[in-house]
Every structure is written in C-alpha cells, then in structure tokens.
C-alpha cells in the first residue's frame, strides 16, 4: 500500500498592529524614503503585547480549515513558520 502526501490548503493571518516607516522615524534617525528605497518595506506587522505566535497560528489554521472544508480530525500534520 503506497501512501502519499499533499498540501490541501495554505493560509496565513497577520497581526492587526501595524508599525509604519513613519512610526520608525519617531524612534530612530531614519525616514520613510530611506527605508523604502533600500528595502521596499512600507510597513510591518507586529504581535500585540497580549498576543502570541500561537494566537496567530490558531487564526490561520481556522481560515485554512474553512477554505479547504476540512475539520481538525482530517489533518495529520501542520507546518508553521513565523518571521
């Protein structure tokens, strides 16, 4: 009996807290233009003080399960990564 594996769905969830380049201008000696021209970054998402990576993962998993029309019992493995 051969077994196979496949990716049923991919999902993500972004934290609601946004740190813009303008926010960084207040904290350090930089500018929005300097950051964008060198990195292309306009904003970044940051977990709130009361939020953990697991909270973000749970929200992403719920979206994926709904999208793939699966239940948690249908899942054998979840891969998680965070930047």
PDB file of C-alpha atoms in Angstrom:
ATOM      1  CA  UNK A   1       0.000   0.000   0.000  1.00  0.00           C
ATOM      2  CA  UNK A   2       1.543   3.290  -1.033  1.00  0.00           C
ATOM      3  CA  UNK A   3       0.988   6.460   0.914  1.00  0.00           C
ATOM      4  CA  UNK A   4       1.078   9.938  -0.489  1.00  0.00           C
ATOM      5  CA  UNK A   5       1.168  13.409   0.953  1.00  0.00           C
ATOM      6  CA  UNK A   6      -0.188  16.639  -0.357  1.00  0.00           C
ATOM      7  CA  UNK A   7      -0.871  20.205   0.582  1.00  0.00           C
ATOM      8  CA  UNK A   8      -4.598  20.738   0.971  1.00  0.00           C
ATOM      9  CA  UNK A   9      -4.504  24.467   1.628  1.00  0.00           C
ATOM     10  CA  UNK A  10      -2.210  27.305   2.625  1.00  0.00           C
ATOM     11  CA  UNK A  11      -3.215  30.096   4.953  1.00  0.00           C
ATOM     12  CA  UNK A  12      -1.940  32.986   6.982  1.00  0.00           C
ATOM     13  CA  UNK A  13      -3.046  35.554   9.485  1.00  0.00           C
ATOM     14  CA  UNK A  14      -1.436  38.926  10.035  1.00  0.00           C
ATOM     15  CA  UNK A  15      -1.348  40.675  13.392  1.00  0.00           C
ATOM     16  CA  UNK A  16      -3.528  43.777  13.459  1.00  0.00           C
ATOM     17  CA  UNK A  17      -0.812  46.038  14.907  1.00  0.00           C
ATOM     18  CA  UNK A  18       0.982  47.931  12.119  1.00  0.00           C
ATOM     19  CA  UNK A  19       4.322  49.692  12.504  1.00  0.00           C
ATOM     20  CA  UNK A  20       4.859  52.055   9.586  1.00  0.00           C
ATOM     21  CA  UNK A  21       8.072  53.635   8.414  1.00  0.00           C
ATOM     22  CA  UNK A  22       6.710  56.920   9.746  1.00  0.00           C
ATOM     23  CA  UNK A  23       6.421  55.279  13.175  1.00  0.00           C
ATOM     24  CA  UNK A  24      10.085  54.282  12.921  1.00  0.00           C
ATOM     25  CA  UNK A  25      11.061  57.870  12.054  1.00  0.00           C
ATOM     26  CA  UNK A  26       9.964  58.823  15.569  1.00  0.00           C
ATOM     27  CA  UNK A  27      12.008  56.045  17.214  1.00  0.00           C
ATOM     28  CA  UNK A  28      15.279  56.195  15.242  1.00  0.00           C
ATOM     29  CA  UNK A  29      17.123  58.520  12.895  1.00  0.00           C
ATOM     30  CA  UNK A  30      15.644  57.351   9.575  1.00  0.00           C
ATOM     31  CA  UNK A  31      12.994  58.284   7.039  1.00  0.00           C
ATOM     32  CA  UNK A  32      10.230  56.559   5.139  1.00  0.00           C
ATOM     33  CA  UNK A  33      12.032  57.236   1.846  1.00  0.00           C
ATOM     34  CA  UNK A  34      15.344  55.845   3.136  1.00  0.00           C
ATOM     35  CA  UNK A  35      13.706  52.579   4.274  1.00  0.00           C
ATOM     36  CA  UNK A  36      11.571  52.145   1.122  1.00  0.00           C
ATOM     37  CA  UNK A  37      14.441  52.873  -1.277  1.00  0.00           C
ATOM     38  CA  UNK A  38      16.727  50.321   0.369  1.00  0.00           C
ATOM     39  CA  UNK A  39      14.329  47.583   1.451  1.00  0.00           C
ATOM     40  CA  UNK A  40      10.996  48.174  -0.263  1.00  0.00           C
ATOM     41  CA  UNK A  41       9.289  47.873   3.127  1.00  0.00           C
ATOM     42  CA  UNK A  42       6.412  50.270   3.816  1.00  0.00           C
ATOM     43  CA  UNK A  43       5.039  48.714   6.987  1.00  0.00           C
ATOM     44  CA  UNK A  44       5.447  45.677   9.171  1.00  0.00           C
ATOM     45  CA  UNK A  45       3.023  43.694  11.310  1.00  0.00           C
ATOM     46  CA  UNK A  46       3.795  43.117  14.976  1.00  0.00           C
ATOM     47  CA  UNK A  47       2.002  40.969  17.513  1.00  0.00           C
ATOM     48  CA  UNK A  48       0.291  42.965  20.237  1.00  0.00           C
ATOM     49  CA  UNK A  49       1.568  42.784  23.808  1.00  0.00           C
ATOM     50  CA  UNK A  50      -1.193  40.341  24.722  1.00  0.00           C
ATOM     51  CA  UNK A  51      -0.749  38.197  21.585  1.00  0.00           C
ATOM     52  CA  UNK A  52       1.461  35.151  20.998  1.00  0.00           C
ATOM     53  CA  UNK A  53       2.567  33.369  17.827  1.00  0.00           C
ATOM     54  CA  UNK A  54       0.190  30.568  18.786  1.00  0.00           C
ATOM     55  CA  UNK A  55      -2.739  33.033  18.675  1.00  0.00           C
ATOM     56  CA  UNK A  56      -1.795  33.965  15.120  1.00  0.00           C
ATOM     57  CA  UNK A  57      -1.342  30.290  14.197  1.00  0.00           C
ATOM     58  CA  UNK A  58      -4.788  29.351  15.517  1.00  0.00           C
ATOM     59  CA  UNK A  59      -6.439  32.093  13.443  1.00  0.00           C
ATOM     60  CA  UNK A  60      -4.531  30.975  10.343  1.00  0.00           C
ATOM     61  CA  UNK A  61      -5.470  27.336  10.937  1.00  0.00           C
ATOM     62  CA  UNK A  62      -9.146  28.185  11.264  1.00  0.00           C
ATOM     63  CA  UNK A  63      -9.028  30.061   7.941  1.00  0.00           C
ATOM     64  CA  UNK A  64      -7.277  27.134   6.227  1.00  0.00           C
ATOM     65  CA  UNK A  65      -9.684  24.546   7.580  1.00  0.00           C
ATOM     66  CA  UNK A  66     -12.628  26.622   6.414  1.00  0.00           C
ATOM     67  CA  UNK A  67     -11.053  27.242   2.999  1.00  0.00           C
ATOM     68  CA  UNK A  68     -10.277  23.537   2.476  1.00  0.00           C
ATOM     69  CA  UNK A  69     -13.590  22.446   4.018  1.00  0.00           C
ATOM     70  CA  UNK A  70     -11.755  20.210   6.487  1.00  0.00           C
ATOM     71  CA  UNK A  71     -12.071  19.517  10.190  1.00  0.00           C
ATOM     72  CA  UNK A  72      -9.147  19.279  12.619  1.00  0.00           C
ATOM     73  CA  UNK A  73      -9.561  15.488  12.626  1.00  0.00           C
ATOM     74  CA  UNK A  74      -8.721  15.434   8.897  1.00  0.00           C
ATOM     75  CA  UNK A  75      -5.245  16.879   9.498  1.00  0.00           C
ATOM     76  CA  UNK A  76      -2.145  14.730  10.024  1.00  0.00           C
ATOM     77  CA  UNK A  77       0.476  17.474  10.030  1.00  0.00           C
ATOM     78  CA  UNK A  78       0.642  21.245  10.255  1.00  0.00           C
ATOM     79  CA  UNK A  79       3.737  23.178   9.201  1.00  0.00           C
ATOM     80  CA  UNK A  80       4.151  26.565  10.848  1.00  0.00           C
ATOM     81  CA  UNK A  81       6.662  29.316  10.278  1.00  0.00           C
ATOM     82  CA  UNK A  82       6.999  32.825  11.587  1.00  0.00           C
ATOM     83  CA  UNK A  83       9.239  35.682  10.528  1.00  0.00           C
TER      84      UNK A  83
END
